Amino acid sequence: MKPAAVNRQWIYVERPEGELRSECFDLLRSEVPVAQAGQALVRVRAISVDPAQRAWMRAASYRPRLEPGEVMAAYGLAEVVESKTPDLQPGDIVEGDFGWQDYAAMSSGQVTRRDATQVLEHLVGILNITGLTAYFGLLDIGHPRPGETVVVSAAAGAVGCIAVQLARLAGCRVIGVAGGAEKCRWLSEELGVHAAVDYKAPGLREALAAACPQGVDVYFDNTGGDILEAALDLMNQNGRVVCCGAVSQYNQVDSGHGLRAGMPGVLVRKRIRMEGFIVFDHYAKRKPAEAVLLNLIHSGALKAPMQIVEGLQNAPQALIDLLKGRHRGKMMIRV
Amino acid sequence: MKPAAVNRQWIYVERPEGELRSECFDLLRSEVPVAQAGQALVRVRAISVDPAQRAWMRAASYRPRLEPGEVMAAYGLAEVVESKTPDLQPGDIVEGDFGWQDYAAMSSGQVTRRDATQVLEHLVGILNITGLTAYFGLLDIGHPRPGETVVVSAAAGAVGCIAVQLARLAGCRVIGVAGGAEKCRWLSEELGVHAAVDYKAPGLREALAAACPQGVDVYFDNTGGDILEAALDLMNQNGRVVCCGAVSQYNQVDSGHGLRAGMPGVLVRKRIRMEGFIVFDHYAKRKPAEAVLLNLIHSGALKAPMQIVEGLQNAPQALIDLLKGRHRGKMMIRV
């Protein structure tokens, strides 16, 4: 396969105040980069769409803050098309932060080679950041025990929809919190949660309490905000709050230093216990985790719901939709 | 020693709204109780004064909520004067929740026998709840490493003044936060903190930041509120917040369900990680912990500051003073 003449690049041009808008990005048609010695030229095949991308615009975290002028950052899967490093061969499938573009020149240290025989979508979702985040967050931070009650917020999202299933497989009573009756029905019928709570309906606290007659032992928090507060009220003694994300707050204007506003983002960003975590810290245990997840997928015990957006040109809208909760399961862009 | 004819009892008669007042208690002169079969009659010798006593009035926790009409609850040390159980002998020194009174009839399961050769004040303080809270909270929840920065709030209090010393002995840079220049001077000169920050002076955040040029690795939180928020801002990656207490909030009127108001009390009460803990959960490790503390006391490496109030009649005022921060070290009442 020969590189095309053009490398489409989405440039992050403007820091959003509040909701992310398409005006924050410009599409540029650049030359395909040339791989230098030690580098390989890769063709991006699939791009992961993650709420964290909005958080990267806000502040430095495990990566520097995104700055206007840069190619919009994004994890993805790519195929090596040309190599000037002995570590990579044309046809290799690699993962890395390639950004929103068709091509990238990467050194071997910037990418991780993946098993090219795997389903590409699984390499983006269940066997990548979101699947592993659900796995390590639930099992290594949440420590669920059979018979315990586990609540997961943003349960219809990429991480949440794996977390609820893993919690069910671990023998727990599982409550998924999601926005809208349709998502709640889907969680119950497709993913087997014991109860689903619609946070957009009135009476969140009462509904969550009714769904958790024995209290909450593990709260897997993807949202922060009101749902976190409601869950905290219901936590049992020795309960564990897995601070995974705060998607309810990413699109908000910064609101000062109050604990209400700063929580739980500060825990997530700094990995302070309550317990905040970042999946990359657990990558030493990645291979056995992937083996468990793949085994569950192959046996049919675990579903890997996904939503595929076709075409790099739709990347900004995909992220905007994701942040508005207009998706179920893992959202990705096929390039 | 013969029991006197009268048992003075402080009755908790009225739930305080806001600040604790002496009107919340009535002094009653009752008959000395009679030990039944399986019980011993004990004479209270020393009573521990603890901020937690105010929290007991607010809500159920590791013990039921205090209800008006009950003898005011309090941990203390007592001497067995008469026994109708083979487990206890006259002259034994025991600890337990005897309350604010001269005498109590207790079953052997309600008390713990202590080493009668120890200094009584150490049995109330450093070798009891406050010393062990500092020990387990700092070492088993905070996990300080040499060279790390540890911040302790209410550092001049009973738990704080032990925690700062243990952190220093563990090789950490230690910052104590306390109210007033005098307490801060005392922390520096007597307890060897590397810096002391007066939270009553203007510019708490700036002062704490200046005292922690390398950020905060462990924050031992006795106060909640503004100091917690300031510490959270300064936490380093993988920092640990030891949620020990929230003395800044015990005297406040309940302020609804906001995370700002509910945090960190909810963590403490329910032992949710961030990480809340209750010392009694660690009592399986009590004996070796006491051996370490006693060894440090005997070698002179650790000081056990205390403030002794004479007489049961002064119990309400002692607790009121404690909650206003009018003390240094472990406050106790000698009966």
mmCIF file with all atom_site columns, C-alpha atoms in Angstrom, chain A residues 142-143 145 148-149 214-219 231-241, chain B residues 59-64 265-273 275-282:
data_model
loop_
_atom_site.group_PDB
_atom_site.id
_atom_site.type_symbol
_atom_site.label_atom_id
_atom_site.label_alt_id
_atom_site.label_comp_id
_atom_site.label_asym_id
_atom_site.label_entity_id
_atom_site.label_seq_id
_atom_site.pdbx_PDB_ins_code
_atom_site.Cartn_x
_atom_site.Cartn_y
_atom_site.Cartn_z
_atom_site.occupancy
_atom_site.B_iso_or_equiv
_atom_site.pdbx_formal_charge
_atom_site.auth_seq_id
_atom_site.auth_comp_id
_atom_site.auth_asym_id
_atom_site.auth_atom_id
_atom_site.pdbx_PDB_model_num
ATOM 1  C CA . GLY A 1 142 ? -12.914 -1.475 43.688 1.00 0.00 ? 142 GLY A CA 1
ATOM 2  C CA . HIS A 1 143 ? -12.218 -5.005 44.965 1.00 0.00 ? 143 HIS A CA 1
ATOM 3  C CA . ARG A 1 145 ? -16.870 -9.335 46.474 1.00 0.00 ? 145 ARG A CA 1
ATOM 4  C CA . GLU A 1 148 ? -21.875 -6.857 47.180 1.00 0.00 ? 148 GLU A CA 1
ATOM 5  C CA . THR A 1 149 ? -23.674 -3.982 45.502 1.00 0.00 ? 149 THR A CA 1
ATOM 6  C CA . GLN A 1 214 ? -28.491 -2.953 50.918 1.00 0.00 ? 214 GLN A CA 1
ATOM 7  C CA . GLY A 1 215 ? -26.450 0.181  50.301 1.00 0.00 ? 215 GLY A CA 1
ATOM 8  C CA . VAL A 1 216 ? -23.469 0.536  47.991 1.00 0.00 ? 216 VAL A CA 1
ATOM 9  C CA . ASP A 1 217 ? -20.183 -1.287 48.465 1.00 0.00 ? 217 ASP A CA 1
ATOM 10 C CA . VAL A 1 218 ? -18.392 -0.182 45.324 1.00 0.00 ? 218 VAL A CA 1
ATOM 11 C CA . TYR A 1 219 ? -19.149 2.987  43.401 1.00 0.00 ? 219 TYR A CA 1
ATOM 12 C CA . ALA A 1 231 ? -23.641 7.431  45.798 1.00 0.00 ? 231 ALA A CA 1
ATOM 13 C CA . LEU A 1 232 ? -21.578 8.729  48.715 1.00 0.00 ? 232 LEU A CA 1
ATOM 14 C CA . ASP A 1 233 ? -24.755 9.040  50.727 1.00 0.00 ? 233 ASP A CA 1
ATOM 15 C CA . LEU A 1 234 ? -25.495 5.375  50.104 1.00 0.00 ? 234 LEU A CA 1
ATOM 16 C CA . MET A 1 235 ? -22.029 3.944  50.620 1.00 0.00 ? 235 MET A CA 1
ATOM 17 C CA . ASN A 1 236 ? -21.680 1.158  53.124 1.00 0.00 ? 236 ASN A CA 1
ATOM 18 C CA . GLN A 1 237 ? -18.927 0.978  55.673 1.00 0.00 ? 237 GLN A CA 1
ATOM 19 C CA . ASN A 1 238 ? -15.622 0.051  54.039 1.00 0.00 ? 238 ASN A CA 1
ATOM 20 C CA . GLY A 1 239 ? -17.081 1.055  50.683 1.00 0.00 ? 239 GLY A CA 1
ATOM 21 C CA . ARG A 1 240 ? -14.780 1.845  47.799 1.00 0.00 ? 240 ARG A CA 1
ATOM 22 C CA . VAL A 1 241 ? -15.207 4.746  45.414 1.00 0.00 ? 241 VAL A CA 1
ATOM 23 C CA . ALA B 1 59  ? -25.089 10.861 63.848 1.00 0.00 ? 59  ALA B CA 1
ATOM 24 C CA . ALA B 1 60  ? -24.595 7.150  64.286 1.00 0.00 ? 60  ALA B CA 1
ATOM 25 C CA . SER B 1 61  ? -21.094 6.031  63.383 1.00 0.00 ? 61  SER B CA 1
ATOM 26 C CA . TYR B 1 62  ? -19.098 3.166  64.887 1.00 0.00 ? 62  TYR B CA 1
ATOM 27 C CA . ARG B 1 63  ? -21.462 3.695  67.815 1.00 0.00 ? 63  ARG B CA 1
ATOM 28 C CA . PRO B 1 64  ? -25.160 4.648  67.969 1.00 0.00 ? 64  PRO B CA 1
ATOM 29 C CA . GLY B 1 265 ? -17.230 13.578 57.147 1.00 0.00 ? 265 GLY B CA 1
ATOM 30 C CA . VAL B 1 266 ? -18.945 10.969 55.046 1.00 0.00 ? 266 VAL B CA 1
ATOM 31 C CA . LEU B 1 267 ? -15.611 9.338  54.344 1.00 0.00 ? 267 LEU B CA 1
ATOM 32 C CA . VAL B 1 268 ? -14.709 9.240  57.976 1.00 0.00 ? 268 VAL B CA 1
ATOM 33 C CA . ARG B 1 269 ? -18.063 7.961  59.136 1.00 0.00 ? 269 ARG B CA 1
ATOM 34 C CA . LYS B 1 270 ? -18.236 5.237  56.556 1.00 0.00 ? 270 LYS B CA 1
ATOM 35 C CA . ARG B 1 271 ? -14.524 4.573  56.274 1.00 0.00 ? 271 ARG B CA 1
ATOM 36 C CA . ILE B 1 272 ? -14.579 5.202  52.585 1.00 0.00 ? 272 ILE B CA 1
ATOM 37 C CA . ARG B 1 273 ? -11.227 5.496  51.011 1.00 0.00 ? 273 ARG B CA 1
ATOM 38 C CA . GLU B 1 275 ? -8.982  7.200  53.003 1.00 0.00 ? 275 GLU B CA 1
ATOM 39 C CA . GLY B 1 276 ? -11.212 7.291  56.031 1.00 0.00 ? 276 GLY B CA 1
ATOM 40 C CA . PHE B 1 277 ? -10.427 5.064  58.957 1.00 0.00 ? 277 PHE B CA 1
ATOM 41 C CA . ILE B 1 278 ? -11.474 4.301  62.512 1.00 0.00 ? 278 ILE B CA 1
ATOM 42 C CA . VAL B 1 279 ? -8.774  3.256  64.930 1.00 0.00 ? 279 VAL B CA 1
ATOM 43 C CA . PHE B 1 280 ? -10.735 0.346  66.378 1.00 0.00 ? 280 PHE B CA 1
ATOM 44 C CA . ASP B 1 281 ? -10.492 -1.520 63.084 1.00 0.00 ? 281 ASP B CA 1
ATOM 45 C CA . HIS B 1 282 ? -6.753  -1.699 63.683 1.00 0.00 ? 282 HIS B CA 1
#
